[in-house]
Short mmCIF file of C-alpha atoms in Angstrom, two decimals:
data_model
loop_
_atom_site.label_atom_id
_atom_site.label_comp_id
_atom_site.label_asym_id
_atom_site.label_seq_id
_atom_site.Cartn_x
_atom_site.Cartn_y
_atom_site.Cartn_z
CA MET A 1 -1.54 -12.46 -4.06
CA THR A 2 -4.49 -10.07 -4.77
CA PRO A 3 -2.80 -6.40 -4.70
CA PRO A 4 -4.86 -4.74 -1.80
CA GLN A 5 -6.34 -1.71 -3.85
CA ALA A 6 -7.80 -4.79 -5.79
CA ARG A 7 -9.51 -6.53 -3.26
CA ARG A 8 -13.42 -5.92 -2.84
CA VAL A 9 -14.47 -3.98 0.62
CA ARG A 10 -17.76 -5.63 1.27
CA VAL A 11 -19.05 -2.62 3.97
CA LEU A 12 -22.22 -2.71 6.63
CA VAL A 13 -24.29 0.07 6.72
CA ALA A 14 -25.53 1.05 10.05
CA ASP A 15 -28.17 3.85 10.42
CA ASP A 16 -31.85 4.54 11.27
CA SER A 17 -32.73 6.87 8.51
CA ALA A 18 -33.60 4.89 5.21
CA LEU A 19 -33.37 7.80 3.22
CA PHE A 20 -29.42 8.34 4.60
CA ARG A 21 -28.88 4.34 4.36
CA GLU A 22 -29.80 4.86 0.66
CA LEU A 23 -27.80 8.17 0.53
CA LEU A 24 -24.59 6.50 2.19
CA SER A 25 -24.99 2.90 0.23
CA GLY A 26 -25.07 5.00 -2.97
CA VAL A 27 -21.59 6.77 -1.79
CA VAL A 28 -19.93 3.33 -0.89
CA ALA A 29 -20.66 1.93 -3.79
CA ASP A 30 -19.67 4.09 -6.14
CA GLY A 31 -16.26 3.17 -5.50
CA PRO A 32 -14.90 0.36 -7.55
CA GLY A 33 -14.15 -2.61 -5.51
CA PHE A 34 -16.63 -1.43 -2.83
CA GLU A 35 -19.99 -3.28 -2.19
CA VAL A 36 -22.38 -3.05 0.52
CA VAL A 37 -23.52 -6.34 1.84
CA ALA A 38 -26.34 -5.45 4.00
CA VAL A 39 -27.87 -2.18 5.82
CA ALA A 40 -29.18 -2.20 9.60
CA ALA A 41 -31.18 0.20 11.20
CA ASP A 42 -30.48 0.20 14.89
CA GLY A 43 -27.00 -1.37 16.55
CA HIS A 44 -29.00 -5.12 17.61
CA ALA A 45 -29.84 -5.31 14.14
CA ALA A 46 -26.09 -4.42 12.92
CA ALA A 47 -24.76 -6.77 15.23
CA ALA A 48 -26.73 -10.01 13.92
CA LEU A 49 -25.79 -8.87 10.09
CA ALA A 50 -22.55 -8.76 10.84
CA ARG A 51 -22.77 -11.99 12.25
CA GLN A 52 -24.74 -13.20 9.43
CA HIS A 53 -22.49 -11.32 6.36
CA ARG A 54 -18.89 -10.44 7.86
CA PRO A 55 -18.43 -7.59 6.58
CA ASP A 56 -14.87 -5.95 6.26
CA VAL A 57 -15.73 -2.95 8.01
CA ILE A 58 -19.03 -1.32 9.53
CA THR A 59 -20.35 2.71 9.35
CA MET A 60 -22.44 3.03 11.96
CA ASP A 61 -24.49 6.13 12.98
CA LEU A 62 -25.19 6.27 17.49
CA ASN A 63 -28.51 8.00 17.61
CA MET A 64 -30.30 5.00 16.67
CA PRO A 65 -34.23 3.84 18.60
CA GLU A 66 -34.10 0.69 19.91
CA ALA A 67 -30.58 -0.27 19.76
CA ASP A 68 -28.08 2.52 19.38
CA GLY A 69 -24.71 2.72 18.13
CA TYR A 70 -22.94 2.29 21.41
CA ALA A 71 -25.17 -1.26 21.79
CA GLY A 72 -24.02 -2.21 18.46
CA ILE A 73 -20.66 -1.91 18.73
CA ALA A 74 -20.34 -3.14 21.99
CA ARG A 75 -22.17 -6.76 20.64
CA ILE A 76 -20.17 -6.45 17.29
CA MET A 77 -16.86 -6.51 19.39
CA ALA A 78 -17.97 -9.33 21.48
CA GLU A 79 -19.02 -11.44 19.08
CA THR A 80 -18.06 -10.86 15.44
CA PRO A 81 -15.23 -8.00 15.95
CA THR A 82 -14.72 -6.07 12.51
CA PRO A 83 -13.15 -2.61 12.06
CA ILE A 84 -15.80 0.40 12.56
CA LEU A 85 -15.76 4.16 11.21
CA VAL A 86 -17.96 6.37 12.98
CA LEU A 87 -20.27 8.63 11.47
CA THR A 88 -22.09 11.66 13.25
CA GLY A 89 -23.61 14.54 12.26
CA ASN A 90 -21.56 17.16 15.34
CA PRO A 91 -17.70 16.71 15.33
CA ALA A 92 -17.96 19.23 18.10
CA GLU A 93 -19.42 16.64 20.67
CA ALA A 94 -17.36 14.74 22.99
CA VAL A 95 -20.25 11.59 22.92
CA GLY A 96 -19.26 9.98 19.17
CA PHE A 97 -15.76 9.49 21.24
CA ARG A 98 -17.38 6.93 23.98
CA ALA A 99 -17.63 4.75 21.03
CA LEU A 100 -14.07 4.96 20.28
CA SER A 101 -13.60 3.65 23.77
CA LEU A 102 -15.69 0.29 23.63
CA GLY A 103 -13.77 -0.91 20.09
CA ALA A 104 -15.00 1.17 17.39
CA LEU A 105 -11.54 2.65 15.20
CA ASP A 106 -12.28 6.19 13.74
CA ILE A 107 -14.88 8.32 13.09
CA LEU A 108 -15.49 11.04 10.23
CA GLU A 109 -18.31 13.91 10.25
CA LYS A 110 -21.47 12.90 8.34
CA PRO A 111 -22.54 14.61 5.29
CA HIS A 112 -25.10 17.43 5.20
CA ALA A 113 -27.09 19.68 2.77
CA THR A 114 -24.08 21.75 1.23
CA THR A 115 -21.67 18.55 1.41
CA ASP A 116 -20.01 17.62 -2.29
CA LEU A 117 -20.78 14.09 -2.38
CA GLU A 118 -18.35 13.04 -4.71
CA THR A 119 -15.35 14.41 -2.25
CA TYR A 120 -16.81 13.36 0.05
CA GLY A 121 -17.34 10.00 -1.23
CA ARG A 122 -13.34 10.17 -2.00
CA GLN A 123 -13.44 10.46 1.63
CA LEU A 124 -15.44 7.80 3.05
CA ARG A 125 -13.98 4.80 0.89
CA SER A 126 -10.55 5.96 1.47
CA ARG A 127 -11.00 5.68 4.94
CA LEU A 128 -13.02 2.51 4.66
CA ARG A 129 -10.35 0.54 3.31
CA LEU A 130 -7.98 2.03 5.30
CA LEU A 131 -9.93 0.75 8.29
CA ALA A 132 -11.34 -2.53 5.98
CA GLY A 133 -7.32 -3.72 6.08
CA VAL A 134 -6.97 -3.99 10.24
CA LYS A 135 -7.26 -6.75 12.01
CA VAL A 136 -9.23 -6.25 14.72
CA ILE A 137 -8.35 -9.28 16.97
CA ARG A 138 -4.46 -10.00 17.57
CA HIS A 139 -2.93 -12.51 18.00
CA LEU A 140 0.50 -11.55 17.96
CA ARG A 141 3.30 -11.13 21.11
CA GLY A 142 4.20 -7.89 22.52
CA LEU A 143 7.79 -6.78 21.90
CA ARG A 144 8.54 -6.77 25.02
CA ALA A 145 10.86 -8.88 27.36
CA GLU A 146 11.00 -10.39 31.22
CA GLY A 147 13.32 -8.32 33.41
CA GLU A 148 13.25 -4.80 31.28
CA PRO A 149 15.34 -2.28 32.64
CA PRO A 150 14.01 0.74 34.14
CA PRO A 151 13.98 4.05 32.65
CA ARG A 152 16.66 5.23 31.99
CA ARG A 153 17.81 8.35 34.22
CA THR A 154 18.01 11.41 32.77
CA ALA A 155 17.52 14.77 34.53
CA GLY A 156 13.92 14.81 35.72
CA THR A 157 11.85 15.37 32.61
CA ASP A 158 9.60 18.44 32.10
CA LEU A 159 8.02 17.30 28.94
CA VAL A 160 5.80 14.06 27.88
CA VAL A 161 5.26 14.81 24.19
CA ILE A 162 2.72 12.07 23.02
CA GLY A 163 1.75 11.31 18.97
CA ALA A 164 -0.81 8.40 17.77
CA SER A 165 -3.23 7.64 15.43
CA LEU A 166 -5.56 5.06 14.61
CA GLY A 167 -6.86 3.89 17.27
CA GLY A 168 -5.37 6.69 19.67
CA PRO A 169 -8.29 8.35 21.81
CA ARG A 170 -9.26 4.18 23.01
CA ALA A 171 -5.39 4.59 23.94
CA LEU A 172 -4.73 8.09 25.13
CA VAL A 173 -8.08 8.01 27.61
CA SER A 174 -6.32 4.94 29.32
CA LEU A 175 -2.98 6.53 29.78
CA LEU A 176 -4.44 9.35 30.97
CA ARG A 177 -6.86 7.82 33.31
CA GLY A 178 -3.21 6.91 35.11
CA LEU A 179 -1.78 10.06 35.64
CA ALA A 180 -3.17 12.34 38.34
CA PRO A 181 -3.72 15.71 38.20
CA ALA A 182 -1.22 17.13 39.93
CA PHE A 183 1.20 15.00 37.38
CA PRO A 184 4.26 16.94 37.63
CA ALA A 185 4.72 17.78 33.92
CA PRO A 186 2.99 18.86 30.64
CA VAL A 187 2.16 16.71 28.30
CA ALA A 188 1.70 17.70 24.45
CA ILE A 189 -0.21 15.41 21.97
CA VAL A 190 -0.60 14.68 18.15
CA GLN A 191 -3.36 12.62 17.20
CA HIS A 192 -4.47 12.46 13.77
CA ILE A 193 -8.05 12.54 13.05
CA ALA A 194 -10.51 14.31 10.82
CA ASP A 195 -10.73 17.32 10.73
CA GLY A 196 -13.48 19.17 13.09
CA PHE A 197 -12.65 16.75 15.75
CA THR A 198 -9.96 17.45 17.81
CA GLU A 199 -12.19 20.41 19.90
CA GLY A 200 -14.80 17.31 20.64
CA LEU A 201 -11.68 14.81 21.71
CA ALA A 202 -10.56 17.47 24.28
CA ALA A 203 -14.09 17.87 25.66
CA TRP A 204 -13.97 13.73 26.26
CA LEU A 205 -10.84 13.01 27.27
CA ALA A 206 -11.41 15.78 30.15
CA THR A 207 -14.40 14.63 31.04
CA GLU A 208 -13.18 10.69 30.79
CA THR A 209 -10.26 11.92 33.06
CA ARG A 210 -10.70 13.65 34.84
CA LEU A 211 -7.34 15.75 34.15
CA ASP A 212 -6.96 20.16 32.02
CA VAL A 213 -7.03 18.52 28.38
CA ARG A 214 -7.97 21.57 26.06
CA GLU A 215 -7.31 21.91 22.17
CA ALA A 216 -3.88 24.29 22.45
CA ARG A 217 -4.39 27.70 21.40
CA ASP A 218 -1.25 29.75 20.39
CA GLY A 219 0.95 30.79 23.30
CA ASP A 220 -0.30 29.19 25.76
CA PRO A 221 1.84 28.20 28.70
CA LEU A 222 3.20 24.43 29.59
CA ALA A 223 2.04 24.27 32.65
CA PRO A 224 2.41 20.67 34.80
CA GLY A 225 -0.64 18.97 34.59
CA ARG A 226 -2.15 20.79 31.25
CA ILE A 227 -2.54 18.64 28.60
CA VAL A 228 -2.57 20.59 25.01
CA LEU A 229 -4.00 18.74 21.82
CA ALA A 230 -2.89 19.81 18.50
CA PRO A 231 -5.78 20.87 16.70
CA SER A 232 -7.49 20.19 13.26
CA GLY A 233 -5.18 21.80 10.38
CA ARG A 234 -2.14 22.93 12.01
CA HIS A 235 1.20 21.57 13.63
CA LEU A 236 2.00 21.78 16.97
CA VAL A 237 5.40 23.02 19.06
CA VAL A 238 6.84 23.90 21.30
CA ALA A 239 8.95 26.82 22.30
CA ASP A 240 9.85 29.32 25.19
CA GLY A 241 7.85 27.16 27.51
CA ALA A 242 4.59 27.66 25.44
CA ALA A 243 2.70 25.93 22.80
CA ARG A 244 3.00 27.11 19.44
CA LEU A 245 0.86 26.72 16.18
CA SER A 246 2.62 26.24 13.19
CA ASP A 247 1.53 26.27 9.43
CA ALA A 248 3.79 24.57 7.65
CA PRO A 249 2.87 22.45 4.78
CA PRO A 250 1.76 18.41 5.87
CA PHE A 251 4.69 16.33 7.23
CA GLU A 252 4.63 12.78 6.09
CA THR A 253 0.60 14.03 4.76
CA PHE A 254 -0.27 14.29 8.06
CA LYS A 255 -0.65 18.20 9.53
CA PRO A 256 -0.72 18.24 12.31
CA SER A 257 2.33 15.81 12.16
CA VAL A 258 3.68 14.37 15.59
CA THR A 259 6.86 14.42 13.54
CA PRO A 260 7.54 18.15 14.30
CA LEU A 261 6.23 17.74 17.89
CA PHE A 262 9.07 15.56 18.66
CA LEU A 263 12.14 17.55 16.55
CA SER A 264 10.97 20.84 18.50
CA ALA A 265 10.95 18.67 22.75
CA ALA A 266 14.42 17.13 21.37
CA ARG A 267 15.64 20.89 21.10
CA GLU A 268 13.81 23.04 23.11
CA HIS A 269 14.08 20.28 25.99
CA GLY A 270 16.96 18.14 24.95
CA ALA A 271 16.91 15.38 27.83
CA ARG A 272 14.29 16.69 29.77
CA ALA A 273 11.68 15.25 27.55
CA CYS A 274 10.06 12.75 27.15
CA GLY A 275 8.68 11.22 23.56
CA VAL A 276 5.79 8.12 23.94
CA ILE A 277 4.26 6.71 20.30
CA LEU A 278 1.33 4.85 20.60
CA THR A 279 -1.40 3.38 18.53
CA GLY A 280 -1.31 4.17 14.36
CA MET A 281 -0.66 3.52 10.92
CA GLY A 282 2.74 4.52 9.06
CA ARG A 283 5.07 5.60 10.37
CA ASP A 284 4.48 9.46 11.63
CA GLY A 285 6.89 10.38 14.53
CA ALA A 286 9.52 7.75 14.11
CA GLU A 287 11.85 10.46 12.87
CA GLY A 288 10.98 13.07 15.82
CA LEU A 289 11.51 9.95 18.74
CA ARG A 290 14.85 9.36 17.43
CA ALA A 291 16.04 13.36 17.39
CA ILE A 292 14.83 12.65 21.55
CA ARG A 293 16.61 9.79 22.35
CA ALA A 294 19.36 11.49 20.28
CA ALA A 295 19.54 14.47 23.09
CA GLY A 296 19.36 11.91 25.59
CA GLY A 297 15.40 11.98 26.58
CA PRO A 298 13.86 8.77 27.14
CA THR A 299 11.71 7.25 24.69
CA ILE A 300 8.72 4.86 24.92
CA ALA A 301 6.38 3.03 22.41
CA GLN A 302 3.63 0.92 22.96
CA ASP A 303 3.95 -3.17 22.32
CA GLU A 304 2.19 -4.96 19.80
CA ALA A 305 -0.29 -6.68 21.92
CA THR A 306 -1.76 -3.79 23.04
CA SER A 307 -1.59 -1.59 20.15
CA ALA A 308 -4.66 -1.32 17.29
CA VAL A 309 -2.52 -1.13 14.44
CA PHE A 310 1.57 -1.55 15.24
CA GLY A 311 2.23 0.95 12.25
CA MET A 312 3.99 3.67 14.12
CA PRO A 313 5.38 2.00 17.17
CA ARG A 314 6.89 -0.77 14.56
CA ALA A 315 8.43 1.88 12.45
CA ALA A 316 9.92 3.66 15.20
CA ILE A 317 11.44 0.61 16.79
CA GLU A 318 13.27 -0.18 13.69
CA LEU A 319 14.34 3.39 12.94
CA GLY A 320 16.27 2.50 16.38
CA ALA A 321 14.55 5.36 18.36
CA VAL A 322 12.40 3.52 21.30
CA ASP A 323 14.17 3.15 24.61
CA ARG A 324 11.60 0.78 26.01
CA VAL A 325 8.35 -1.30 24.05
CA LEU A 326 5.46 -1.84 26.72
CA PRO A 327 1.87 -2.55 26.88
CA LEU A 328 -0.49 0.65 27.30
CA GLU A 329 -1.33 -0.23 30.69
CA ALA A 330 2.55 0.40 32.00
CA ILE A 331 3.30 3.67 30.09
CA PRO A 332 1.63 5.44 33.29
CA GLY A 333 3.71 4.09 35.67
CA ALA A 334 6.76 4.55 33.93
CA LEU A 335 5.71 8.26 33.27
CA LEU A 336 5.29 8.62 36.50
CA GLU A 337 8.84 7.35 37.62
CA LEU A 338 10.43 9.62 34.77
CA THR A 339 9.20 12.86 36.61
CA ARG A 340 10.13 12.07 40.03
#
């Protein structure tokens, strides 16, 4: 079997600017093991070329004439499901996250005039190789069983902490739509995403769910119904009824990392904390989720069938950190039951 790093990654580049298509193609092809198999000037052309060339991964601009990136993503995911990396010029804008709800897997800022292209190229190619290994069509059964017992009863959950990575924005919007504005517990979230995108993600989640979602600031009170999201480059933890931001070193290579949030929830709230691990690659959050379970708090993992990537949930399950494995659509109901 060919080692993963030795496999050639075949890329389709979609952007309406001929200059940017040329620049991006050069940046991609500059790395060993990468090949640009086609370029497209709009979403419909990207969908047609995806059918023709069957690339491993696609980079997709959003603002294109004729058919924009959203139309292209919708067609590709319906006709030739392929991992898609969205490239956007403004990470603070919420509109880019609509692409993730349509099936794109990840989002990254476009290079600009002052960008070091060598550094950017390494980051881009690393992301493309990661995405190229994701199977976006899943034929795997979930791990849930018929007749699964109801959530473990505690003294009453008063904090929900959630961790997610690849595929997480789409999962988060689905989960949060199932919670009412009067949800009786605060929610704290760590989502692995490129630096600079958490403000836009929070704004998008707030618009899509009509909930009080905000990027966390140090000292923000943890109020019922309020949802705080870890900002880029800082760990989010909870202490004394408030969100706290930490500049501690990366954990499991991530900053923010899910595990510090979960560990602080176990320490501060014990059996009254509920931990939820969603789709993502790697094992970040598994140790922290085990700490919540050891403290008596209920723990939930998204199942395999509804996860874009089952890495983080699988790691937590294998560690014995999970009470219940649920399809994404069942998690809001479980949280409502736990907070009654």
